[in-house]
PDB file of C-alpha atoms in Angstrom:
ATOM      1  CA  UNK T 114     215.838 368.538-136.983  1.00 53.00           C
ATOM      2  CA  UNK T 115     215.724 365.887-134.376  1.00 59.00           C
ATOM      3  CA  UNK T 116     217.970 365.624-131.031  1.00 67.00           C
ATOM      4  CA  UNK T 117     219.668 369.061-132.465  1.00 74.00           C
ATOM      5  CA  UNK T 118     220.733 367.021-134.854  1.00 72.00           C
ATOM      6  CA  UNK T 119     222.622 369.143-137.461  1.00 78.00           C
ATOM      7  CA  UNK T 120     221.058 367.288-140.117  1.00 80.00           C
ATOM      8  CA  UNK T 121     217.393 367.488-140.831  1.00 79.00           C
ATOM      9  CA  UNK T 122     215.073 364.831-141.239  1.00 81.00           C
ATOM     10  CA  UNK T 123     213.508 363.654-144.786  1.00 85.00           C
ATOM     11  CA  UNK T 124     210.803 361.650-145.314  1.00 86.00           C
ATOM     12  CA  UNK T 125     210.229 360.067-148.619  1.00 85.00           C
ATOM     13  CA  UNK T 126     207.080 359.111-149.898  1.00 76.00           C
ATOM     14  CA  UNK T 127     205.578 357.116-153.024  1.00 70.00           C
ATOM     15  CA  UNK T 128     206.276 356.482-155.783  1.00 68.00           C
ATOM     16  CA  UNK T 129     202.611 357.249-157.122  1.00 63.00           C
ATOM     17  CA  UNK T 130     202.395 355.998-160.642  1.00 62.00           C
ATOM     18  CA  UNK T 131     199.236 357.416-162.973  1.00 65.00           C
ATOM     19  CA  UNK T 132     197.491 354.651-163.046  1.00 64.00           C
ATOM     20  CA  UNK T 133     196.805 354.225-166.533  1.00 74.00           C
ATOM     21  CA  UNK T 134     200.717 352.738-166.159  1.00 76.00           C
ATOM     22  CA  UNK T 135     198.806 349.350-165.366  1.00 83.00           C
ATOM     23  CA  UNK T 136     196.329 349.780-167.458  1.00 87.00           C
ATOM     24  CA  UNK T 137     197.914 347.141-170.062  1.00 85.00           C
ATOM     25  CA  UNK T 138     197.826 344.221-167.754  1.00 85.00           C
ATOM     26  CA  UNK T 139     194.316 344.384-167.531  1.00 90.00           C
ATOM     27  CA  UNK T 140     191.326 342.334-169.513  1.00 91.00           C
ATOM     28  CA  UNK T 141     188.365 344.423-168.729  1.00 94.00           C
ATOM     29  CA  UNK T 142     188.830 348.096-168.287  1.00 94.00           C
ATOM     30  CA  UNK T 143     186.246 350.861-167.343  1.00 95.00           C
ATOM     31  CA  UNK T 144     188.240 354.367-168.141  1.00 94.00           C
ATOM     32  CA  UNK T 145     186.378 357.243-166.677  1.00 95.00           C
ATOM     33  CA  UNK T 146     187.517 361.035-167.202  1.00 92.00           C
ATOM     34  CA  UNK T 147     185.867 364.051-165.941  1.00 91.00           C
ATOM     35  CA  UNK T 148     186.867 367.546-168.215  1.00 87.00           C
ATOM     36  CA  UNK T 149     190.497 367.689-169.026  1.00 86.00           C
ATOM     37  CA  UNK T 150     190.620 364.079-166.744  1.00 88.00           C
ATOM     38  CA  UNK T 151     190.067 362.251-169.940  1.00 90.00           C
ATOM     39  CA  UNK T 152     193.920 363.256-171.198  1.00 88.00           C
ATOM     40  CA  UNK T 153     195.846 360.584-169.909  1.00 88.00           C
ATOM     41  CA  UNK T 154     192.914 357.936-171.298  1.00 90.00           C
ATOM     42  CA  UNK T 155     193.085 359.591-174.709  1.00 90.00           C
ATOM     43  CA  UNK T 156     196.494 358.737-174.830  1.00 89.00           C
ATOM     44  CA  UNK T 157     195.944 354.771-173.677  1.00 89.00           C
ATOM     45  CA  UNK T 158     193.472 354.385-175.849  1.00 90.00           C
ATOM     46  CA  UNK T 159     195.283 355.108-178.819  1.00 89.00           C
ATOM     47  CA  UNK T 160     198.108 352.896-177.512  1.00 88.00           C
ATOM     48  CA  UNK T 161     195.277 350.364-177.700  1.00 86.00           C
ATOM     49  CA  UNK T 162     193.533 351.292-181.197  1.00 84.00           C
ATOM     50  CA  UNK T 163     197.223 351.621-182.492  1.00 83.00           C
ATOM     51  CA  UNK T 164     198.391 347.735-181.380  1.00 79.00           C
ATOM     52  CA  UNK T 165     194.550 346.590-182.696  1.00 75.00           C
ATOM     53  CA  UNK T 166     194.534 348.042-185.670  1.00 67.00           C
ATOM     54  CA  UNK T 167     198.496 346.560-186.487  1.00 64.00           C
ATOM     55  CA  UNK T 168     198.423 342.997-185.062  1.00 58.00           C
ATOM     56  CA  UNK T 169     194.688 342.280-184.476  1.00 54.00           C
ATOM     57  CA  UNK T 170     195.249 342.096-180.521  1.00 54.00           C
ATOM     58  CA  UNK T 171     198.033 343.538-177.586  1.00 53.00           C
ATOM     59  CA  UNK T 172     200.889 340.925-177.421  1.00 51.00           C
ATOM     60  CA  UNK T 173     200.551 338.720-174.966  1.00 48.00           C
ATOM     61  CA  UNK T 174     203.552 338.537-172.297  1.00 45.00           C
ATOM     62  CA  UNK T 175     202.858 335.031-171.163  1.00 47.00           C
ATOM     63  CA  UNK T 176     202.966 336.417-167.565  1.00 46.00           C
ATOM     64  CA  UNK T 177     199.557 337.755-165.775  1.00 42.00           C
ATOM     65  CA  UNK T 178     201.263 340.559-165.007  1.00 41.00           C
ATOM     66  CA  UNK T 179     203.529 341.054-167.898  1.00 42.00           C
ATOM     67  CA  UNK T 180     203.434 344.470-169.705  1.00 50.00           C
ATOM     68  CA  UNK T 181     200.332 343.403-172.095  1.00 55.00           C
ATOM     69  CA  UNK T 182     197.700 341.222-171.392  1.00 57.00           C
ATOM     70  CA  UNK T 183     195.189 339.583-174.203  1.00 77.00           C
ATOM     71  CA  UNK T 184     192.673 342.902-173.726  1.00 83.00           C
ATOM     72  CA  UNK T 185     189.166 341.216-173.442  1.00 88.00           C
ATOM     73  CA  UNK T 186     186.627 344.749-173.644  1.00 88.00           C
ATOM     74  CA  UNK T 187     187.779 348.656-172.971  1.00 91.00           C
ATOM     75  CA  UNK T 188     184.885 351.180-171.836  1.00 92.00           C
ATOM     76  CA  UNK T 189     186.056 354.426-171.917  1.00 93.00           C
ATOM     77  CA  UNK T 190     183.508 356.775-170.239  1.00 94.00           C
ATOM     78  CA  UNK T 191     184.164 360.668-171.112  1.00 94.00           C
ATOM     79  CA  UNK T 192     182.293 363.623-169.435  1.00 94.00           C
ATOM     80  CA  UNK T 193     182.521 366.614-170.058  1.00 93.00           C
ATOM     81  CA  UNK T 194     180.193 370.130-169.845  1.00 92.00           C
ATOM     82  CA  UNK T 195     181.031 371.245-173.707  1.00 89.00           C
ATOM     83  CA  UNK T 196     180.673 368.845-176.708  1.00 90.00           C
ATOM     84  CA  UNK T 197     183.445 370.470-178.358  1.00 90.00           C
ATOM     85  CA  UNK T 198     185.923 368.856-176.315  1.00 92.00           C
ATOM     86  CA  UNK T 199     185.008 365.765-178.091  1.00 92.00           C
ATOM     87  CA  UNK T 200     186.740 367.100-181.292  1.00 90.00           C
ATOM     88  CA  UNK T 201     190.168 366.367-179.743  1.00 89.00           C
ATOM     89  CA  UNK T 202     189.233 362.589-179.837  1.00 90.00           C
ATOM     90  CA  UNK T 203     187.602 362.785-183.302  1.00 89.00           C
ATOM     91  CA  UNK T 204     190.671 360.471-185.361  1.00 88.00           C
ATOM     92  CA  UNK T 205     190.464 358.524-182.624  1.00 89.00           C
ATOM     93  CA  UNK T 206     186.761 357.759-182.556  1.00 87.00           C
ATOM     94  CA  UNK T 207     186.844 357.701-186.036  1.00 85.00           C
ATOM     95  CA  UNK T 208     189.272 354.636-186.222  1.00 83.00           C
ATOM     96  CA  UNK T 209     186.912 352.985-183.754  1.00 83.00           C
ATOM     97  CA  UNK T 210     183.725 353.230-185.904  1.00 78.00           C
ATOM     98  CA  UNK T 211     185.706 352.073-188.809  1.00 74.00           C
ATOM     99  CA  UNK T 212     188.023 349.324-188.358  1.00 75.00           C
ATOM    100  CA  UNK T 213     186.570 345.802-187.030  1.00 71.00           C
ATOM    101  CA  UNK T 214     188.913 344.344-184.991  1.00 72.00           C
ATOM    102  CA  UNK T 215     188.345 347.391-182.578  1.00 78.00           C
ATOM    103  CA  UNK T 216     184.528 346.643-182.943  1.00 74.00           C
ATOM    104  CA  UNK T 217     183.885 343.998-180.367  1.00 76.00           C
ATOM    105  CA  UNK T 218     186.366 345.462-177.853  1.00 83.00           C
ATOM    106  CA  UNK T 219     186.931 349.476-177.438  1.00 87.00           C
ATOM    107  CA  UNK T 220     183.414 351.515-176.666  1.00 88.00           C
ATOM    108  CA  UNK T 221     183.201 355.136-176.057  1.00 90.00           C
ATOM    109  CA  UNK T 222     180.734 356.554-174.454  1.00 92.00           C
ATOM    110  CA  UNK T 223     179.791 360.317-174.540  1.00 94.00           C
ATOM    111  CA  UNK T 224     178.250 362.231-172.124  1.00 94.00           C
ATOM    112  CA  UNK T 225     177.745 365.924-171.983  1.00 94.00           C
ATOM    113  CA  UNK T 226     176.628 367.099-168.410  1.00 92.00           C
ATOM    114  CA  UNK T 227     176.293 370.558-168.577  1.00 86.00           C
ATOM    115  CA  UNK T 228     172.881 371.976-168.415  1.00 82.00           C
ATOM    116  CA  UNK T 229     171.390 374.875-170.807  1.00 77.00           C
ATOM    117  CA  UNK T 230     172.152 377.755-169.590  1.00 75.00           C
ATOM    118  CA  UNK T 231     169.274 379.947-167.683  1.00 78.00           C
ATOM    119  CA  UNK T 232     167.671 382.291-169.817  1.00 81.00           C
ATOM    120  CA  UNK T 233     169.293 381.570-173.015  1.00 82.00           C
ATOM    121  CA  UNK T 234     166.099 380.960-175.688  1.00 86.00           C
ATOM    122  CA  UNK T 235     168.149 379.296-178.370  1.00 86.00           C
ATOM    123  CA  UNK T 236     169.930 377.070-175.690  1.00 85.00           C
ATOM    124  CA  UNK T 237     166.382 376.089-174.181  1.00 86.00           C
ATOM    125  CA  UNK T 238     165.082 375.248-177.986  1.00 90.00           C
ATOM    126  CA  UNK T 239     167.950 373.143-178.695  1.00 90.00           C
ATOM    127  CA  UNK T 240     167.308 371.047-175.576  1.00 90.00           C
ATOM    128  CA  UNK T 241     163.725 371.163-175.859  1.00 91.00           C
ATOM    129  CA  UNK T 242     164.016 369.591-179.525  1.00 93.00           C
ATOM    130  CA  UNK T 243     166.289 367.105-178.507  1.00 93.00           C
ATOM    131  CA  UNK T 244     164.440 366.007-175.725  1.00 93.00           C
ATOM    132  CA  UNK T 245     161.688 365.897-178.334  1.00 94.00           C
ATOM    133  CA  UNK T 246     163.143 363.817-180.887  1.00 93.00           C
ATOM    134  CA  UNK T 247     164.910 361.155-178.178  1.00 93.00           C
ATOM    135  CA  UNK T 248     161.530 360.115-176.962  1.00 94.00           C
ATOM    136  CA  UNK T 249     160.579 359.599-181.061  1.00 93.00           C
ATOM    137  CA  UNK T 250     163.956 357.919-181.314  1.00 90.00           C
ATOM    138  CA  UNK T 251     163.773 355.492-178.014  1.00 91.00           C
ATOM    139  CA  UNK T 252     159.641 354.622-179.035  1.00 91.00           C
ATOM    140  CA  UNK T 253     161.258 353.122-182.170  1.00 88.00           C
ATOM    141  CA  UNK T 254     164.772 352.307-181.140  1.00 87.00           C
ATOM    142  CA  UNK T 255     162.579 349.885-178.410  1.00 89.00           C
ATOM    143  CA  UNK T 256     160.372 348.511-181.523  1.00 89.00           C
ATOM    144  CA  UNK T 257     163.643 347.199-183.273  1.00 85.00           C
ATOM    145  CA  UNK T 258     165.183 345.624-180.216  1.00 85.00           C
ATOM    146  CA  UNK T 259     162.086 343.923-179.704  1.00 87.00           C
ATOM    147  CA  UNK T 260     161.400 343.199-183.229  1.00 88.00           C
ATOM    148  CA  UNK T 261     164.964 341.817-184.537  1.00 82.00           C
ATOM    149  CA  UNK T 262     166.879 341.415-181.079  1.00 80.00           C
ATOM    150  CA  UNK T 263     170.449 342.489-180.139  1.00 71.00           C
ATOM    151  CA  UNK T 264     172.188 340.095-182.412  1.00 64.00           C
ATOM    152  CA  UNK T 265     171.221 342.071-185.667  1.00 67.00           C
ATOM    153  CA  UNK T 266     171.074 345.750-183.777  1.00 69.00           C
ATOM    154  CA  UNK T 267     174.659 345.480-182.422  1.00 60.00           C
ATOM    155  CA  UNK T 268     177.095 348.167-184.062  1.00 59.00           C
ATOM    156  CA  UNK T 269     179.608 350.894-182.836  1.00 61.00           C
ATOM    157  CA  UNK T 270     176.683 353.251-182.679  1.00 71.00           C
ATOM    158  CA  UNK T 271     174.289 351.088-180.606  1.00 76.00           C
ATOM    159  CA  UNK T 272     173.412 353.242-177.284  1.00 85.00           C
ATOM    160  CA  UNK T 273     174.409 350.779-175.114  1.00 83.00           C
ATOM    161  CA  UNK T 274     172.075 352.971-172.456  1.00 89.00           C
ATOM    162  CA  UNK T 275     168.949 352.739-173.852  1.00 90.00           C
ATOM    163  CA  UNK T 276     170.009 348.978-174.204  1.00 87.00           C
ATOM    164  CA  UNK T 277     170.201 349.250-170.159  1.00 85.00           C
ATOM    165  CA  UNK T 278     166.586 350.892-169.956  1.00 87.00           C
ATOM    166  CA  UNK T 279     168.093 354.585-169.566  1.00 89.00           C
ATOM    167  CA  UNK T 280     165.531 357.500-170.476  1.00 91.00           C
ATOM    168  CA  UNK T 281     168.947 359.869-171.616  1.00 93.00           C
ATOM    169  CA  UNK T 282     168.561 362.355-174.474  1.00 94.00           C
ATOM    170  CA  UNK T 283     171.130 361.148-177.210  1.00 94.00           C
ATOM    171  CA  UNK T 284     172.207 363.565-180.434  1.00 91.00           C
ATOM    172  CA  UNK T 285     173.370 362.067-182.891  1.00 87.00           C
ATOM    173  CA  UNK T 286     176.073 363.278-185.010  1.00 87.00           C
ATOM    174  CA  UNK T 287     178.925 362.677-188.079  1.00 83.00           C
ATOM    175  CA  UNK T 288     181.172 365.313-186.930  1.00 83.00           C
ATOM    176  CA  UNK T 289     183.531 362.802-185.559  1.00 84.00           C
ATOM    177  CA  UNK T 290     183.070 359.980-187.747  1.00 76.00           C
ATOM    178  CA  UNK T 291     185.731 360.971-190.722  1.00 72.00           C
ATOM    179  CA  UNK T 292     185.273 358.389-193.278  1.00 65.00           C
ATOM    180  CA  UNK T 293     187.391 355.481-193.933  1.00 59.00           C
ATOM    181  CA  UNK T 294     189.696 356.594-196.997  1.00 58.00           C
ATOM    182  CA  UNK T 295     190.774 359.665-195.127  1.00 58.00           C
ATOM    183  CA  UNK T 296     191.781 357.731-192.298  1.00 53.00           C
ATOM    184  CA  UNK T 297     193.468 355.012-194.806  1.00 50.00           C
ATOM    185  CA  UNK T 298     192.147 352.158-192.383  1.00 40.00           C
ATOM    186  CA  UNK T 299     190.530 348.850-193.656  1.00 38.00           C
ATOM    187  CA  UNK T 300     186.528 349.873-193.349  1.00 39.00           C
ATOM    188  CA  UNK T 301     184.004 347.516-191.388  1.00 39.00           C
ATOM    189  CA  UNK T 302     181.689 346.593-194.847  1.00 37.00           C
ATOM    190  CA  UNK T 303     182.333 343.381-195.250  1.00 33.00           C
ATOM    191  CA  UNK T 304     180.491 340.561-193.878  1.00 32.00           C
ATOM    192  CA  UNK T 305     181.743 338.974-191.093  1.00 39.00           C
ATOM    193  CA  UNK T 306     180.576 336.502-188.025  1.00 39.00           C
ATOM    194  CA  UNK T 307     181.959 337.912-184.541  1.00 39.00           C
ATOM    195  CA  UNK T 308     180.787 337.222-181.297  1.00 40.00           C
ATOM    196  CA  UNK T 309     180.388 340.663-179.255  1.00 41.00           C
ATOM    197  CA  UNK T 310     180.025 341.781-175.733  1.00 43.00           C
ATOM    198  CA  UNK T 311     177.371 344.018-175.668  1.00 42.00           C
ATOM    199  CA  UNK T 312     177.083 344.624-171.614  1.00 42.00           C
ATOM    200  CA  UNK T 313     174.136 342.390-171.128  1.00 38.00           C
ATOM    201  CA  UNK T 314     175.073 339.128-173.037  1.00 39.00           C
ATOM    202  CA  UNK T 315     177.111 337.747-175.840  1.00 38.00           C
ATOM    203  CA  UNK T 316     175.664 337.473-179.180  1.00 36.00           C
ATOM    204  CA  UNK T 317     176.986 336.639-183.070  1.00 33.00           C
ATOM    205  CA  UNK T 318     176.680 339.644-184.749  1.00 33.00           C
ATOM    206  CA  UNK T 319     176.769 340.234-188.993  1.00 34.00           C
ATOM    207  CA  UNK T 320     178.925 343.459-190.143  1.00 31.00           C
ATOM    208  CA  UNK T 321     177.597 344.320-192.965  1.00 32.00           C
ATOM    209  CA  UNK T 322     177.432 347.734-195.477  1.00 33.00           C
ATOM    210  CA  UNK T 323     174.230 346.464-197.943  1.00 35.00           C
ATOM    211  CA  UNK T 324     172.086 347.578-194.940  1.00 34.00           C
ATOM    212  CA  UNK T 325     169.190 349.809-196.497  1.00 34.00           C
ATOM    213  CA  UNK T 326     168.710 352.808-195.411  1.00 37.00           C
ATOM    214  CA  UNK T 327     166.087 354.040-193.382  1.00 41.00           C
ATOM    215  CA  UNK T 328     164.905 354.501-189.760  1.00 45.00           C
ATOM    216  CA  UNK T 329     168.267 352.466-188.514  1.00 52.00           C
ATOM    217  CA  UNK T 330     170.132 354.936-190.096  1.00 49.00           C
ATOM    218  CA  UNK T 331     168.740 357.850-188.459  1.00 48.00           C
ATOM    219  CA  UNK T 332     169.339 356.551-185.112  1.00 53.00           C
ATOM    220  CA  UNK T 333     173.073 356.073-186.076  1.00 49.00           C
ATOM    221  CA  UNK T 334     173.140 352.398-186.306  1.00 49.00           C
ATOM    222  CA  UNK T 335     173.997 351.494-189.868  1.00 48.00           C
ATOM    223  CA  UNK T 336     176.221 353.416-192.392  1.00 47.00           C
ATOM    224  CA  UNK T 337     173.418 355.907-194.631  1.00 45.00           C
ATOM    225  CA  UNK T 338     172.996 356.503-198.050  1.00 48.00           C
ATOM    226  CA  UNK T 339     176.421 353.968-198.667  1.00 49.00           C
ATOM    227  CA  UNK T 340     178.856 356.143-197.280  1.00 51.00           C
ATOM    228  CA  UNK T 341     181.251 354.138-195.225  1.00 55.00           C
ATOM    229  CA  UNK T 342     180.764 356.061-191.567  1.00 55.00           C
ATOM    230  CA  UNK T 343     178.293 356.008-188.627  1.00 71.00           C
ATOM    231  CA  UNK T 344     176.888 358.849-186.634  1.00 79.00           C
ATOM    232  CA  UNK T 345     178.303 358.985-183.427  1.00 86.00           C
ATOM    233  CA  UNK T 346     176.009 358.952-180.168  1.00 90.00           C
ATOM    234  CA  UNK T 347     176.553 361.948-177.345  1.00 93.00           C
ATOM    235  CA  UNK T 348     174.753 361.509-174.573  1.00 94.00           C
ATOM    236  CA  UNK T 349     172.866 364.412-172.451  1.00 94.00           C
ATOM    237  CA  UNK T 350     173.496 363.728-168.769  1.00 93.00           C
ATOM    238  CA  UNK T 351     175.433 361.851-166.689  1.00 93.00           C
ATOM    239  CA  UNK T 352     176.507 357.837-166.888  1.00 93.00           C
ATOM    240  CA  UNK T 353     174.812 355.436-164.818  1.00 94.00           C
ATOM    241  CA  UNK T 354     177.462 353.831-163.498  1.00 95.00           C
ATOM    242  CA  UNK T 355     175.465 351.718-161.118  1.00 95.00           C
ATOM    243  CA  UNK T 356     173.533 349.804-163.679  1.00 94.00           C
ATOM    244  CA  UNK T 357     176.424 350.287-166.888  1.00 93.00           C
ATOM    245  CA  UNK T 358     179.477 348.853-164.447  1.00 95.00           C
ATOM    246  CA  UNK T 359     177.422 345.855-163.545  1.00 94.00           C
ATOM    247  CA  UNK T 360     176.170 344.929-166.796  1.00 90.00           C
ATOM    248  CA  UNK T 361     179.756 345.122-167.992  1.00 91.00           C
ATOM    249  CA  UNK T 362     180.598 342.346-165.610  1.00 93.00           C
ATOM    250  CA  UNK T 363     178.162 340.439-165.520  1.00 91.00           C
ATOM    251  CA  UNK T 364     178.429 339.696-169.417  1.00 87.00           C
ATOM    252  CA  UNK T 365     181.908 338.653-168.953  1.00 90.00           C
ATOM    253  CA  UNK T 366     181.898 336.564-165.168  1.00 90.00           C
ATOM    254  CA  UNK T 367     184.983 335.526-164.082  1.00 92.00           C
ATOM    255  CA  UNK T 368     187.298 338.366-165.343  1.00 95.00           C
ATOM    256  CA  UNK T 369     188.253 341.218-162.983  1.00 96.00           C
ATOM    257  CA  UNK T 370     186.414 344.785-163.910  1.00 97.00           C
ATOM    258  CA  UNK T 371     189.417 347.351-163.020  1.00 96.00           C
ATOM    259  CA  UNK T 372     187.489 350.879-163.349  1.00 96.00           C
ATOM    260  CA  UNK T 373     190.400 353.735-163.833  1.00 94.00           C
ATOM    261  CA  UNK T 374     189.217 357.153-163.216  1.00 93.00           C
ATOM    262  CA  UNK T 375     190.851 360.856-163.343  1.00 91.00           C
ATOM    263  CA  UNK T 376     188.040 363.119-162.261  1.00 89.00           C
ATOM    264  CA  UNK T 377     187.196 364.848-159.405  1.00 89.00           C
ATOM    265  CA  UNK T 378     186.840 363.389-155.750  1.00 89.00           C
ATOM    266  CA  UNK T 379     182.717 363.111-156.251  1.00 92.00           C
ATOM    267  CA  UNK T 380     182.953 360.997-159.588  1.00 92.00           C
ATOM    268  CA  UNK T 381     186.204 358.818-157.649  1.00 92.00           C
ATOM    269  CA  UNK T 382     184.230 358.541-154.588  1.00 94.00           C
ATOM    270  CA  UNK T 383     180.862 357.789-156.354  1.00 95.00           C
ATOM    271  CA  UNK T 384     182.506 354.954-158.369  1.00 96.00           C
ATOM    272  CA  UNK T 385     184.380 353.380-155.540  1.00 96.00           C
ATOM    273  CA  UNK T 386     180.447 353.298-153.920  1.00 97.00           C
ATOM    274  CA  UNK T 387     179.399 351.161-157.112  1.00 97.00           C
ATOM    275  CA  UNK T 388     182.307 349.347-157.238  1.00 97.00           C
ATOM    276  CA  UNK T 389     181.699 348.239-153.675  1.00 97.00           C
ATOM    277  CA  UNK T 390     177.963 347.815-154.526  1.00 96.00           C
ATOM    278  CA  UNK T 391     178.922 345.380-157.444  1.00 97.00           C
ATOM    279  CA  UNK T 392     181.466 343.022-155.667  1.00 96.00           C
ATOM    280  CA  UNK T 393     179.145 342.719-152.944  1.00 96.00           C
ATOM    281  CA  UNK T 394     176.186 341.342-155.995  1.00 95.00           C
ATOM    282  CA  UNK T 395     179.025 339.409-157.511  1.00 95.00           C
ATOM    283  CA  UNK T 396     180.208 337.931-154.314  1.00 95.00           C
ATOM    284  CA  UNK T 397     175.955 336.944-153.782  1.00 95.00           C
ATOM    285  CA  UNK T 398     175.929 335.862-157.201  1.00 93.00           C
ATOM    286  CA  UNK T 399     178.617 333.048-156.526  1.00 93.00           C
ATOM    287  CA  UNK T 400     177.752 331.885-153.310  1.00 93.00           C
ATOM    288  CA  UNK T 401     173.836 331.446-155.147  1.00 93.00           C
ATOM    289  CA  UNK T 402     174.304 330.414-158.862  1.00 91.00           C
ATOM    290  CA  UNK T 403     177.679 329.090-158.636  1.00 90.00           C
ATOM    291  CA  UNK T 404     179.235 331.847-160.840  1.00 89.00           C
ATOM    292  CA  UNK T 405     182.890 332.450-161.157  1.00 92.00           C
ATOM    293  CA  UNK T 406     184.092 335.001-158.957  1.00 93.00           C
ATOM    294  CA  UNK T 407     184.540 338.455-160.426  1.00 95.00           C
ATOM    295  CA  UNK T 408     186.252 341.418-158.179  1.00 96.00           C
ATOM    296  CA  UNK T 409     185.383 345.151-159.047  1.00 97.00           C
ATOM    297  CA  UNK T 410     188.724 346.843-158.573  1.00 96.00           C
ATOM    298  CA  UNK T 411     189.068 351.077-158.627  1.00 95.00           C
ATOM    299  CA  UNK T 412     192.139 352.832-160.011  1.00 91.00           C
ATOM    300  CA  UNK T 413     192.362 356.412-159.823  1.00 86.00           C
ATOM    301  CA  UNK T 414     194.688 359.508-160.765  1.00 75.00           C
ATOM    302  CA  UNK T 415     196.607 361.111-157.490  1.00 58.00           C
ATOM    303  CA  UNK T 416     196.248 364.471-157.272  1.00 50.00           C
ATOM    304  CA  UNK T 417     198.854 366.872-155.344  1.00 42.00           C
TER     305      UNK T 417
END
């Protein structure tokens, strides 16, 4: 009460909207959820993969900050410290892999950063073996890029992190690739010319299923044996945002990167460093090449 008022006082505050709300109005967007943090991104991106897959592209309000805007390249980043979460996503990954106007626009990235558990032998194996194989996989995976080049690697399996010069252990995986005819979706086998951002630079890029088998399909990049999926890439460790964020912008300068994140105050915190980091090289990069600006903009979930 104030002056013995008989009446107290009430303050109103907000409104806080999730900020996924704004998500549509966007052209780049880097979505970043942490554990159960991924939910309200699992729900915009099939709002996304939905209008893709029906028209080919979000309708276009004419205004910049309509309801839509044209939707340029999506990133969604997911971490979590069990793999199984991923099943939740697995139609929705599915459609990804599958259907090519979603191709050269919505990536998902996978990272598992829970550690093996201490003194747990079959745990300890399992890591051991992967960490094994990835070194195998990245000696040849680095022969390739060298040998044909991005334009001819570039698929919805390419680990855009070794791409970047990361060292992370991948597995690679079918579980959540279902095939085309079960999700009744137009399949990504015939040949087509598309131009696709791949974080470091555009380049043309040839969709096609007559790809033999072989060494590409055991890192995940082609479909195998003629079946009409790819193997999905999950990443051991965490995402380096530093390096990923800025290669995202820099292969597409003048648009605004908006990051969203739900996660924890050490991943919202940590990304608000790099997105502080990254207008301060973009900012250098104008004033010294001439570049269009580019602003690096963070969004994040409100909690209590």
């Amino acid at each position: 009460k104030e002056k013995n008022s008989p009446l107290p006082m009430v303050a109103l505050d907000g409104p806080y909207m999730a900020p996924t709300q704004s998500a549509l109005t966007k052209k780049v967007l880097v979505a970043v959820g942490a554990g159960v943090g991924i939910t309200p991104f699992l729900s915009l991106m099939s709002t996304i993969i939905t209008q893709l897959d029906q028209d080919g592209d979000l309708p276009d309000s004419g205004q910049e900050h309509g309801k839509f805007a044209r939707l340029v390249e999506v990133h969604f980043y997911w971490m979590t410290r069990n793999a199984d979460e991923f099943l939740f996503a697995k139609k929705l990954i599915s459609r990804i892999m599958t259907h090519r106007n979603l191709l050269d626009r919505v990536f998902v990235h996978l990272h598992v950063t829970g550690k093996a558990p201490e003194k747990h032998a079959s745990g300890h194996v399992f890591r051991e073996a992967l960490k094994r194989q990835s070194e195998v996989d990245r000696v040849v995976f680095k022969e390739l890029l060298k040998e044909r080049g991005l334009q001819k690697m570039a698929g919805p399996s390419l680990p855009m992190c070794w791409v970047n010069g990361g060292r992370e252990d991948i597995m690679w995986t079918t579980t959540l690739a279902l095939p085309s005819n079960k999700l009744r979706v137009e399949t990504a086998t015939s040949v087509k010319e598309r131009t696709v951002c791949h974080h470091t630079e555009e380049v043309s890029v040839e969709l096609s299923a007559e790809c033999a088998p072989g060494i590409d399909a055991s890192l995940g990049m082609v479909p195998s044996d003629g079946d009409d999926f790819y193997m999905v890439p999950i990443i051991f460790g965490r995402p380096d945002f530093a390096t990923e964020i800025r290669s995202i912008g820099k292969a597409r300068p003048g648009y605004n990167v908006h990051l969203y994140a739900c996660a924890n105050d050490t991943v919202v915190q940590g990304l608000q460093d790099v997105a502080d980091v990254c207008n301060q090289h973009a900012e250098a990069d104008t004033q010294a090449n001439g570049t269009a600006p580019q602003k690096y903009i963070l969004h994040y979930e409100r909690f209590g």
